[in-house]
């Protein structure tokens, strides 16, 4: 079923098109705390209202003046945070994209086969391709462009710096106020990848799922054309307290010398809207096969409408969602509600997840020996994602990276950016932070103050501990 073109009211009331799964969609409530705080007034008969003072003409003492100034500053901060227009940044060309939801895409037998596959498949490592690749100290990101040839204006950093900066700065899709290390732990989700036809054919559970008629029908419907065979299958596992950052998936595109373009550059190209003919549309199906049904959070969150309100799709077991993840801004909310504690994952260690049949528990280890945590299977969230390109197979399309940078610099000029950076890393930051604008979380204060204070220096550490 398709929610393309639906208004916010019709989606919230489930009255649009053929939508019939009322338990799958939830609208995010708008923040009203600040407005209610500012609108409180005491009733006329309140005993706290004092009669007019006969000494109103007396000058304020220094202490009263200081208190009055602090009150004015606090009131100004509340007004700025609550009443300034919220920056809903997803550009129009990335909205109103087709999204389909099926409540019973998988059968119970197929879900059981997928769970058996990951139980006996050996250690599962941390997912690659998003904020998980950025070191929690940010030193890796700061030196990501240092290894490039002199004179080159392209920062070939392979980290998703556009995703990581937004994730830490805002506290993720739920607007958490936590330290960098805590947010890093929440983003270390685990993944199994089957990225070749041989790997897909080698697993009967995956081969059966890819070969289903309903799989091709969903992919073709998302493409609005023929879909190519599934090229990549991934299985994602979320621990309690974990989250997936807000992102726009970027399919691999190659430059003129056949090297893969850095993902931050591809994301910038997609957000700019000036390279529509470069990227081949993709179709993606994500199906859930976990056994626990009493978990909170972990919903697939999408930004589709022009009102800036996110659409949550509940990750019901056996359900599936189909979309073009390279044109739909999406995320996964925090598993087990926003208040869940981050898993105790140590940084700078080789993390792995495996199933222990003797205890029927999932075990997280560091460096292969140290047990970090254990979980019941019902507490984890399992999903399988299949990706296919749309249209008929075509010859590889190579992109001139120099021409791409020139076009993006013209976009900066169009947006009235006064000074365009020359140094590769500075230009990379300027492009991603000007053009790539992910939506803010739906909280009263949509910024992670803990992370902001950490970057102010040692003098701010007492305030960080208090917060």
CSV table of C-alpha atoms in Angstrom, one decimal:
chain,number,residue,atom,x,y,z
A,1,UNK,CA,0.0,0.0,0.0
A,2,UNK,CA,1.3,3.5,-0.8
A,3,UNK,CA,1.2,6.6,1.3
A,4,UNK,CA,2.5,8.9,-1.5
A,5,UNK,CA,0.7,12.1,-1.7
A,6,UNK,CA,-1.2,11.7,1.6
A,7,UNK,CA,-1.7,14.7,3.8
A,8,UNK,CA,-0.7,14.7,7.5
A,9,UNK,CA,-4.3,14.6,8.7
A,10,UNK,CA,-5.2,11.6,6.5
A,11,UNK,CA,-2.2,9.6,7.5
A,12,UNK,CA,-2.8,10.3,11.2
A,13,UNK,CA,-6.5,9.2,10.9
A,14,UNK,CA,-5.7,6.3,8.5
A,15,UNK,CA,-8.1,7.6,6.0
A,16,UNK,CA,-5.8,7.8,3.0
A,17,UNK,CA,-5.8,5.4,0.1
A,18,UNK,CA,-6.0,1.8,1.0
A,19,UNK,CA,-4.2,2.0,4.4
A,20,UNK,CA,-5.7,-0.6,6.7
A,21,UNK,CA,-3.0,-1.3,9.3
A,22,UNK,CA,-3.8,1.3,12.0
A,23,UNK,CA,-1.3,-0.2,14.4
A,24,UNK,CA,1.7,0.5,12.1
A,25,UNK,CA,1.6,4.3,11.9
A,26,UNK,CA,2.0,6.8,14.7
A,27,UNK,CA,2.4,10.6,14.4
A,28,UNK,CA,5.0,12.3,16.5
A,29,UNK,CA,3.3,14.8,18.9
A,30,UNK,CA,4.4,18.4,18.7
A,31,UNK,CA,6.3,20.0,21.6
A,32,UNK,CA,3.9,22.1,23.7
A,33,UNK,CA,5.8,22.3,27.0
A,34,UNK,CA,7.4,25.7,26.4
A,35,UNK,CA,4.1,27.3,25.3
A,36,UNK,CA,2.2,25.9,28.2
A,37,UNK,CA,5.0,27.1,30.5
A,38,UNK,CA,4.8,30.7,29.2
A,39,UNK,CA,1.0,30.8,29.2
A,40,UNK,CA,0.5,29.9,32.8
A,41,UNK,CA,-1.2,32.7,34.8
A,42,UNK,CA,-2.4,32.8,38.3
A,43,UNK,CA,-6.2,33.1,38.8
A,44,UNK,CA,-7.6,36.5,39.9
A,45,UNK,CA,-8.3,35.2,43.4
A,46,UNK,CA,-4.9,33.8,44.0
A,47,UNK,CA,-3.5,34.5,47.5
A,48,UNK,CA,-0.1,35.1,46.0
A,49,UNK,CA,-1.1,38.4,44.3
A,50,UNK,CA,0.1,41.2,46.4
A,51,UNK,CA,-1.3,44.8,46.5
A,52,UNK,CA,0.6,47.5,44.7
A,53,UNK,CA,3.7,48.6,46.6
A,54,UNK,CA,3.9,52.2,47.7
A,55,UNK,CA,7.7,52.2,47.0
A,56,UNK,CA,7.6,51.5,43.2
A,57,UNK,CA,9.6,54.7,42.6
A,58,UNK,CA,12.6,53.5,44.6
A,59,UNK,CA,15.7,52.4,42.6
A,60,UNK,CA,16.6,48.7,42.4
A,61,UNK,CA,19.4,47.5,44.6
A,62,UNK,CA,22.3,45.7,42.9
A,63,UNK,CA,21.0,42.3,44.0
A,64,UNK,CA,17.5,43.0,42.7
A,65,UNK,CA,19.0,44.3,39.4
A,66,UNK,CA,21.0,41.1,39.0
A,67,UNK,CA,18.0,38.9,39.7
A,68,UNK,CA,15.9,40.9,37.2
A,69,UNK,CA,18.6,40.6,34.5
A,70,UNK,CA,18.9,36.9,35.0
A,71,UNK,CA,15.1,36.5,34.7
A,72,UNK,CA,15.1,38.5,31.5
A,73,UNK,CA,17.9,36.4,30.0
A,74,UNK,CA,16.1,33.1,31.0
A,75,UNK,CA,12.9,34.4,29.5
A,76,UNK,CA,14.7,35.3,26.3
A,77,UNK,CA,16.2,31.8,26.1
A,78,UNK,CA,12.8,30.2,26.5
A,79,UNK,CA,11.3,32.4,23.9
A,80,UNK,CA,14.1,31.7,21.4
A,81,UNK,CA,14.0,27.9,21.9
A,82,UNK,CA,10.2,27.6,21.8
A,83,UNK,CA,9.1,30.2,19.3
A,84,UNK,CA,11.8,30.5,16.7
A,85,UNK,CA,10.8,28.7,13.5
A,86,UNK,CA,11.9,25.1,13.5
A,87,UNK,CA,14.4,24.2,10.8
A,88,UNK,CA,12.7,21.5,8.8
A,89,UNK,CA,15.4,20.9,6.3
A,90,UNK,CA,14.5,18.0,4.0
A,91,UNK,CA,14.3,19.6,0.5
A,92,UNK,CA,11.2,19.2,-1.6
A,93,UNK,CA,12.7,16.8,-4.1
A,94,UNK,CA,13.2,14.2,-1.2
A,95,UNK,CA,9.6,14.4,0.0
A,96,UNK,CA,6.4,12.6,-1.2
A,97,UNK,CA,8.5,9.5,-2.2
A,98,UNK,CA,6.6,6.2,-2.4
A,99,UNK,CA,6.5,4.1,0.8
A,100,UNK,CA,4.6,0.8,1.2
A,101,UNK,CA,3.9,-1.2,4.3
A,102,UNK,CA,2.8,-4.8,4.5
A,103,UNK,CA,1.6,-6.3,7.8
A,104,UNK,CA,2.4,-9.9,7.0
A,105,UNK,CA,5.2,-10.0,4.5
A,106,UNK,CA,7.0,-12.8,6.2
A,107,UNK,CA,5.6,-16.1,7.4
A,108,UNK,CA,6.3,-17.6,10.8
A,109,UNK,CA,8.4,-20.3,9.1
A,110,UNK,CA,10.5,-17.8,7.1
A,111,UNK,CA,11.1,-15.7,10.3
A,112,UNK,CA,12.2,-18.8,12.2
A,113,UNK,CA,14.6,-19.8,9.4
A,114,UNK,CA,16.2,-16.3,9.5
A,115,UNK,CA,16.7,-16.5,13.3
A,116,UNK,CA,18.3,-19.9,12.8
A,117,UNK,CA,20.6,-18.5,10.2
A,118,UNK,CA,22.1,-15.8,12.5
A,119,UNK,CA,22.2,-18.1,15.5
A,120,UNK,CA,24.6,-20.5,13.7
A,121,UNK,CA,26.4,-18.0,11.5
A,122,UNK,CA,29.3,-17.2,13.8
A,123,UNK,CA,30.3,-13.9,15.4
A,124,UNK,CA,28.4,-10.8,14.1
A,125,UNK,CA,30.3,-7.5,14.0
A,126,UNK,CA,29.4,-3.8,14.2
A,127,UNK,CA,27.6,-2.3,11.2
A,128,UNK,CA,29.6,-0.2,8.8
A,129,UNK,CA,28.6,2.7,6.7
A,130,UNK,CA,27.3,5.3,9.2
A,131,UNK,CA,28.3,6.8,12.6
A,132,UNK,CA,29.7,3.5,13.8
A,133,UNK,CA,32.8,4.2,11.7
A,134,UNK,CA,33.5,7.5,13.5
A,135,UNK,CA,35.7,7.2,16.6
A,136,UNK,CA,34.0,8.5,19.8
A,137,UNK,CA,37.0,10.8,20.3
A,138,UNK,CA,36.4,12.4,16.9
A,139,UNK,CA,40.2,12.3,16.2
A,140,UNK,CA,39.6,9.9,13.4
A,141,UNK,CA,37.2,12.3,11.7
A,142,UNK,CA,39.6,15.3,12.2
A,143,UNK,CA,42.4,13.5,10.3
A,144,UNK,CA,40.2,11.7,7.7
A,145,UNK,CA,41.4,14.0,4.9
A,146,UNK,CA,45.1,14.1,5.8
A,147,UNK,CA,46.1,11.3,3.4
A,148,UNK,CA,45.2,12.9,0.1
A,149,UNK,CA,47.5,14.0,-2.7
A,150,UNK,CA,48.7,17.6,-2.4
A,151,UNK,CA,46.8,20.0,-4.7
A,152,UNK,CA,43.6,17.9,-4.7
A,153,UNK,CA,40.4,19.8,-3.7
A,154,UNK,CA,38.5,16.6,-2.9
A,155,UNK,CA,38.4,15.2,0.6
A,156,UNK,CA,38.1,11.5,-0.1
A,157,UNK,CA,37.1,10.7,3.5
A,158,UNK,CA,35.1,7.4,3.6
A,159,UNK,CA,33.3,8.2,6.9
A,160,UNK,CA,29.7,9.3,7.1
A,161,UNK,CA,30.7,12.7,8.6
A,162,UNK,CA,27.3,14.2,7.5
A,163,UNK,CA,25.5,11.6,9.6
A,164,UNK,CA,27.8,11.6,12.6
A,165,UNK,CA,27.9,15.4,13.1
A,166,UNK,CA,24.1,15.6,13.1
A,167,UNK,CA,23.7,12.6,15.3
A,168,UNK,CA,26.0,13.9,18.1
A,169,UNK,CA,24.9,17.5,17.8
A,170,UNK,CA,21.2,16.7,18.2
A,171,UNK,CA,21.3,13.6,20.3
A,172,UNK,CA,19.9,11.3,17.7
A,173,UNK,CA,16.3,11.0,16.5
A,174,UNK,CA,14.9,11.2,20.1
A,175,UNK,CA,17.0,14.3,21.0
A,176,UNK,CA,18.9,12.6,23.9
A,177,UNK,CA,21.1,14.8,26.1
A,178,UNK,CA,24.1,12.5,26.6
A,179,UNK,CA,27.9,12.4,26.3
A,180,UNK,CA,29.6,11.5,23.1
A,181,UNK,CA,30.7,8.1,24.4
A,182,UNK,CA,27.1,7.2,25.4
A,183,UNK,CA,25.7,8.2,22.0
A,184,UNK,CA,28.6,6.2,20.3
A,185,UNK,CA,27.6,3.1,22.3
A,186,UNK,CA,23.9,3.5,21.2
A,187,UNK,CA,25.0,3.6,17.5
A,188,UNK,CA,27.1,0.4,17.5
A,189,UNK,CA,24.5,-1.9,16.0
A,190,UNK,CA,25.5,-5.3,14.6
A,191,UNK,CA,25.1,-6.4,11.0
A,192,UNK,CA,25.5,-9.4,8.7
A,193,UNK,CA,26.0,-8.6,5.1
A,194,UNK,CA,25.5,-10.8,1.9
A,195,UNK,CA,26.8,-8.5,-0.8
A,196,UNK,CA,27.3,-10.9,-3.8
A,197,UNK,CA,25.2,-13.3,-5.7
A,198,UNK,CA,27.3,-16.2,-4.4
A,199,UNK,CA,26.7,-15.2,-0.8
A,200,UNK,CA,23.0,-14.8,-1.4
A,201,UNK,CA,22.7,-18.2,-3.1
A,202,UNK,CA,24.7,-19.9,-0.4
A,203,UNK,CA,22.1,-19.4,2.3
A,204,UNK,CA,18.8,-21.1,1.7
A,205,UNK,CA,16.8,-18.7,4.0
A,206,UNK,CA,18.1,-15.7,2.1
A,207,UNK,CA,17.7,-17.4,-1.3
A,208,UNK,CA,14.1,-18.2,-0.6
A,209,UNK,CA,13.3,-14.7,0.6
A,210,UNK,CA,14.9,-13.1,-2.5
A,211,UNK,CA,13.1,-15.5,-4.8
A,212,UNK,CA,9.6,-14.8,-3.5
A,213,UNK,CA,7.1,-13.4,-6.0
A,214,UNK,CA,5.9,-10.9,-3.4
A,215,UNK,CA,9.5,-9.6,-3.0
A,216,UNK,CA,9.8,-8.7,-6.7
A,217,UNK,CA,6.3,-7.2,-6.7
A,218,UNK,CA,7.1,-4.9,-3.8
A,219,UNK,CA,10.4,-3.9,-5.4
A,220,UNK,CA,8.9,-3.2,-8.8
A,221,UNK,CA,6.0,-1.2,-7.2
A,222,UNK,CA,8.5,1.0,-5.4
A,223,UNK,CA,10.5,1.5,-8.6
A,224,UNK,CA,7.4,2.2,-10.7
A,225,UNK,CA,9.3,0.1,-13.3
A,226,UNK,CA,11.2,-3.1,-13.6
A,227,UNK,CA,13.5,-4.0,-10.7
A,228,UNK,CA,16.8,-5.7,-11.1
A,229,UNK,CA,17.7,-8.8,-9.1
A,230,UNK,CA,18.5,-8.1,-5.4
A,231,UNK,CA,22.2,-7.1,-5.1
A,232,UNK,CA,22.6,-6.8,-1.4
A,233,UNK,CA,21.0,-8.4,1.7
A,234,UNK,CA,21.8,-7.3,5.2
A,235,UNK,CA,20.6,-8.4,8.6
A,236,UNK,CA,20.6,-5.8,11.4
A,237,UNK,CA,20.5,-6.5,15.1
A,238,UNK,CA,19.7,-3.8,17.7
A,239,UNK,CA,20.5,-4.2,21.4
A,240,UNK,CA,18.2,-2.6,24.0
A,241,UNK,CA,19.0,1.1,24.2
A,242,UNK,CA,20.4,1.3,20.7
A,243,UNK,CA,19.3,3.5,17.8
A,244,UNK,CA,20.1,4.1,14.1
A,245,UNK,CA,21.0,7.7,13.3
A,246,UNK,CA,19.0,9.9,10.8
A,247,UNK,CA,20.5,9.3,7.4
A,248,UNK,CA,20.0,9.2,3.7
A,249,UNK,CA,21.4,6.0,2.2
A,250,UNK,CA,23.9,6.5,-0.6
A,251,UNK,CA,24.3,3.8,-3.3
A,252,UNK,CA,27.9,3.4,-4.5
A,253,UNK,CA,28.7,5.6,-7.5
A,254,UNK,CA,32.1,5.8,-9.1
A,255,UNK,CA,34.2,8.7,-10.4
A,256,UNK,CA,35.9,8.8,-13.8
A,257,UNK,CA,38.9,6.9,-12.5
A,258,UNK,CA,36.5,4.1,-11.2
A,259,UNK,CA,37.2,4.9,-7.5
A,260,UNK,CA,34.1,5.0,-5.3
A,261,UNK,CA,33.0,8.6,-4.5
A,262,UNK,CA,33.2,9.4,-0.8
A,263,UNK,CA,29.8,8.9,0.9
A,264,UNK,CA,29.7,12.4,2.3
A,265,UNK,CA,30.0,13.8,-1.3
A,266,UNK,CA,27.2,11.5,-2.6
A,267,UNK,CA,25.0,12.6,0.3
A,268,UNK,CA,25.7,16.3,-0.5
A,269,UNK,CA,24.9,15.6,-4.2
A,270,UNK,CA,21.5,14.1,-3.2
A,271,UNK,CA,20.5,16.9,-0.9
A,272,UNK,CA,21.5,19.6,-3.5
A,273,UNK,CA,19.0,18.3,-6.0
A,274,UNK,CA,21.4,19.1,-8.9
A,275,UNK,CA,22.4,15.5,-9.8
A,276,UNK,CA,19.2,13.7,-10.4
A,277,UNK,CA,20.4,12.0,-13.5
A,278,UNK,CA,23.5,10.6,-11.8
A,279,UNK,CA,21.9,8.3,-9.2
A,280,UNK,CA,20.0,5.2,-10.2
A,281,UNK,CA,16.8,4.8,-8.2
A,282,UNK,CA,16.9,1.9,-5.7
A,283,UNK,CA,14.2,-0.1,-4.0
A,284,UNK,CA,14.6,-1.5,-0.5
A,285,UNK,CA,12.5,-3.9,1.6
A,286,UNK,CA,13.1,-4.1,5.3
A,287,UNK,CA,11.3,-7.0,7.1
A,288,UNK,CA,11.2,-7.7,10.9
A,289,UNK,CA,11.7,-11.2,12.2
A,290,UNK,CA,12.3,-10.8,16.0
A,291,UNK,CA,10.3,-12.9,18.4
A,292,UNK,CA,9.7,-10.3,21.1
A,293,UNK,CA,6.4,-8.4,20.9
A,294,UNK,CA,6.4,-6.4,24.2
A,295,UNK,CA,9.3,-4.1,23.3
A,296,UNK,CA,8.9,-0.3,22.9
A,297,UNK,CA,10.7,2.0,20.5
A,298,UNK,CA,12.7,0.9,17.5
A,299,UNK,CA,10.2,2.3,15.0
A,300,UNK,CA,11.2,3.1,11.4
A,301,UNK,CA,10.9,6.9,11.3
A,302,UNK,CA,10.4,8.7,7.9
A,303,UNK,CA,10.1,12.3,6.8
A,304,UNK,CA,7.7,12.4,3.9
A,305,UNK,CA,5.3,15.3,4.2
A,306,UNK,CA,5.8,19.0,3.8
A,307,UNK,CA,4.7,19.7,7.4
A,308,UNK,CA,7.9,18.5,8.9
A,309,UNK,CA,6.2,15.9,11.2
A,310,UNK,CA,7.9,12.5,11.2
A,311,UNK,CA,5.9,9.3,10.4
A,312,UNK,CA,6.6,6.3,12.6
A,313,UNK,CA,6.1,2.8,11.2
A,314,UNK,CA,5.9,0.2,14.0
A,315,UNK,CA,8.3,-2.7,13.6
A,316,UNK,CA,5.7,-5.4,14.1
A,317,UNK,CA,7.1,-8.9,13.7
A,318,UNK,CA,6.6,-10.3,10.1
A,319,UNK,CA,5.8,-6.8,8.8
A,320,UNK,CA,7.8,-5.1,6.0
A,321,UNK,CA,8.3,-1.6,4.7
A,322,UNK,CA,9.4,-0.8,1.1
A,323,UNK,CA,10.9,2.5,-0.1
A,324,UNK,CA,13.9,4.1,-1.9
A,325,UNK,CA,16.2,4.7,1.1
A,326,UNK,CA,18.4,6.9,-1.1
A,327,UNK,CA,15.5,9.4,-1.5
A,328,UNK,CA,13.7,9.1,1.9
A,329,UNK,CA,15.3,10.4,5.0
A,330,UNK,CA,14.9,7.7,7.6
A,331,UNK,CA,16.0,6.4,11.0
A,332,UNK,CA,15.2,4.0,13.8
A,333,UNK,CA,14.1,5.4,17.1
A,334,UNK,CA,15.6,4.2,20.4
A,335,UNK,CA,14.8,0.5,21.2
A,336,UNK,CA,12.9,0.2,24.6
A,337,UNK,CA,11.9,3.8,24.7
A,338,UNK,CA,14.1,7.0,24.8
A,339,UNK,CA,15.0,6.5,28.5
A,340,UNK,CA,16.8,3.3,28.0
A,341,UNK,CA,20.4,3.1,29.1
A,342,UNK,CA,23.1,2.7,26.4
A,343,UNK,CA,24.7,-0.8,26.3
A,344,UNK,CA,28.1,-1.0,28.1
A,345,UNK,CA,30.2,-1.3,24.9
A,346,UNK,CA,33.9,-0.4,25.4
A,347,UNK,CA,35.5,1.9,22.7
A,348,UNK,CA,38.5,1.0,20.6
A,349,UNK,CA,37.8,-2.8,21.0
A,350,UNK,CA,36.8,-5.4,18.5
A,351,UNK,CA,33.1,-6.0,19.4
A,352,UNK,CA,31.2,-9.1,18.3
A,353,UNK,CA,27.8,-10.7,19.0
A,354,UNK,CA,27.1,-14.4,19.0
A,355,UNK,CA,24.5,-16.9,20.2
A,356,UNK,CA,25.3,-19.3,23.0
A,357,UNK,CA,23.1,-22.4,22.6
A,358,UNK,CA,23.9,-23.7,26.1
A,359,UNK,CA,22.4,-20.7,27.8
A,360,UNK,CA,20.1,-19.6,24.9
A,361,UNK,CA,21.5,-16.1,25.3
A,362,UNK,CA,23.1,-13.6,23.0
A,363,UNK,CA,26.6,-12.6,24.2
A,364,UNK,CA,28.5,-9.4,23.4
A,365,UNK,CA,32.3,-9.9,23.6
A,366,UNK,CA,35.3,-7.5,23.3
A,367,UNK,CA,38.4,-8.7,21.5
A,368,UNK,CA,37.0,-12.2,21.4
A,369,UNK,CA,37.3,-13.1,25.0
A,370,UNK,CA,35.9,-10.5,27.4
A,371,UNK,CA,32.1,-10.9,27.9
A,372,UNK,CA,30.6,-7.4,27.9
A,373,UNK,CA,26.9,-8.2,28.2
A,374,UNK,CA,24.3,-11.0,27.6
A,375,UNK,CA,20.7,-10.6,26.4
A,376,UNK,CA,17.6,-12.8,26.0
A,377,UNK,CA,16.6,-13.2,22.4
A,378,UNK,CA,13.2,-11.6,23.1
A,379,UNK,CA,15.0,-8.3,24.0
A,380,UNK,CA,16.7,-7.9,20.6
A,381,UNK,CA,15.3,-6.4,17.4
A,382,UNK,CA,16.0,-8.4,14.1
A,383,UNK,CA,15.5,-7.0,10.6
A,384,UNK,CA,16.5,-8.1,7.1
A,385,UNK,CA,16.9,-5.6,4.3
A,386,UNK,CA,17.1,-6.4,0.6
A,387,UNK,CA,18.3,-3.8,-1.9
A,388,UNK,CA,17.7,-3.7,-5.7
A,389,UNK,CA,18.4,-1.1,-8.4
A,390,UNK,CA,15.5,0.1,-10.5
A,391,UNK,CA,15.2,-0.2,-14.3
A,392,UNK,CA,17.2,-2.3,-16.8
A,393,UNK,CA,20.9,-3.0,-16.2
A,394,UNK,CA,22.9,-0.3,-17.9
A,395,UNK,CA,26.6,0.5,-18.4
A,396,UNK,CA,28.4,2.0,-15.4
A,397,UNK,CA,28.0,5.8,-15.2
A,398,UNK,CA,31.2,7.5,-14.1
A,399,UNK,CA,31.2,10.9,-12.5
A,400,UNK,CA,33.9,13.6,-12.8
A,401,UNK,CA,34.6,14.5,-9.2
A,402,UNK,CA,36.1,17.9,-10.2
A,403,UNK,CA,32.9,18.8,-12.1
A,404,UNK,CA,30.8,17.7,-9.0
A,405,UNK,CA,32.8,20.0,-6.7
A,406,UNK,CA,32.4,22.9,-9.2
A,407,UNK,CA,28.7,22.4,-9.3
A,408,UNK,CA,28.5,22.3,-5.5
A,409,UNK,CA,30.5,25.5,-5.2
A,410,UNK,CA,28.0,27.1,-7.5
A,411,UNK,CA,25.3,25.9,-5.1
A,412,UNK,CA,27.1,27.6,-2.2
A,413,UNK,CA,27.2,30.8,-4.2
A,414,UNK,CA,23.5,30.5,-4.9
A,415,UNK,CA,22.8,30.1,-1.2
A,416,UNK,CA,24.8,33.4,-0.6
A,417,UNK,CA,27.8,31.8,1.1
A,418,UNK,CA,30.3,34.6,1.2
A,419,UNK,CA,33.6,32.7,1.5
A,420,UNK,CA,34.2,29.3,-0.2
A,421,UNK,CA,36.9,27.2,1.5
A,422,UNK,CA,39.9,26.0,-0.4
A,423,UNK,CA,41.5,23.5,1.9
A,424,UNK,CA,39.9,20.0,1.3
A,425,UNK,CA,38.7,19.3,4.8
A,426,UNK,CA,37.4,22.8,5.4
A,427,UNK,CA,35.5,22.6,2.0
A,428,UNK,CA,34.1,19.2,3.0
A,429,UNK,CA,32.7,20.6,6.3
A,430,UNK,CA,31.4,23.7,4.5
A,431,UNK,CA,29.5,21.6,1.9
A,432,UNK,CA,28.0,19.1,4.3
A,433,UNK,CA,27.0,21.6,7.0
A,434,UNK,CA,25.5,24.0,4.4
A,435,UNK,CA,23.7,21.6,2.0
A,436,UNK,CA,23.1,18.4,4.0
A,437,UNK,CA,20.4,19.5,6.5
A,438,UNK,CA,18.7,16.6,8.4
A,439,UNK,CA,15.6,17.4,10.4
A,440,UNK,CA,15.8,18.2,14.1
A,441,UNK,CA,14.4,15.9,16.8
A,442,UNK,CA,10.9,16.7,18.1
A,443,UNK,CA,12.0,17.9,21.5
A,444,UNK,CA,11.7,21.3,23.2
A,445,UNK,CA,15.5,21.8,23.0
A,446,UNK,CA,16.6,20.0,19.8
A,447,UNK,CA,20.3,20.1,20.5
A,448,UNK,CA,22.5,17.9,22.7
A,449,UNK,CA,23.8,20.3,25.3
A,450,UNK,CA,26.1,17.7,26.8
A,451,UNK,CA,27.9,17.2,23.5
A,452,UNK,CA,28.1,21.0,22.9
A,453,UNK,CA,29.7,21.5,26.4
A,454,UNK,CA,32.2,18.8,25.7
A,455,UNK,CA,33.5,20.8,22.8
A,456,UNK,CA,33.9,24.0,24.7
A,457,UNK,CA,37.1,22.9,26.5
A,458,UNK,CA,38.1,21.7,30.0
A,459,UNK,CA,36.6,24.8,31.7
A,460,UNK,CA,33.1,23.5,30.8
A,461,UNK,CA,33.6,20.0,32.3
A,462,UNK,CA,31.9,20.9,35.7
A,463,UNK,CA,28.8,22.0,33.8
A,464,UNK,CA,28.9,18.8,31.8
A,465,UNK,CA,29.0,16.6,34.9
A,466,UNK,CA,26.0,18.5,36.4
A,467,UNK,CA,23.9,18.1,33.3
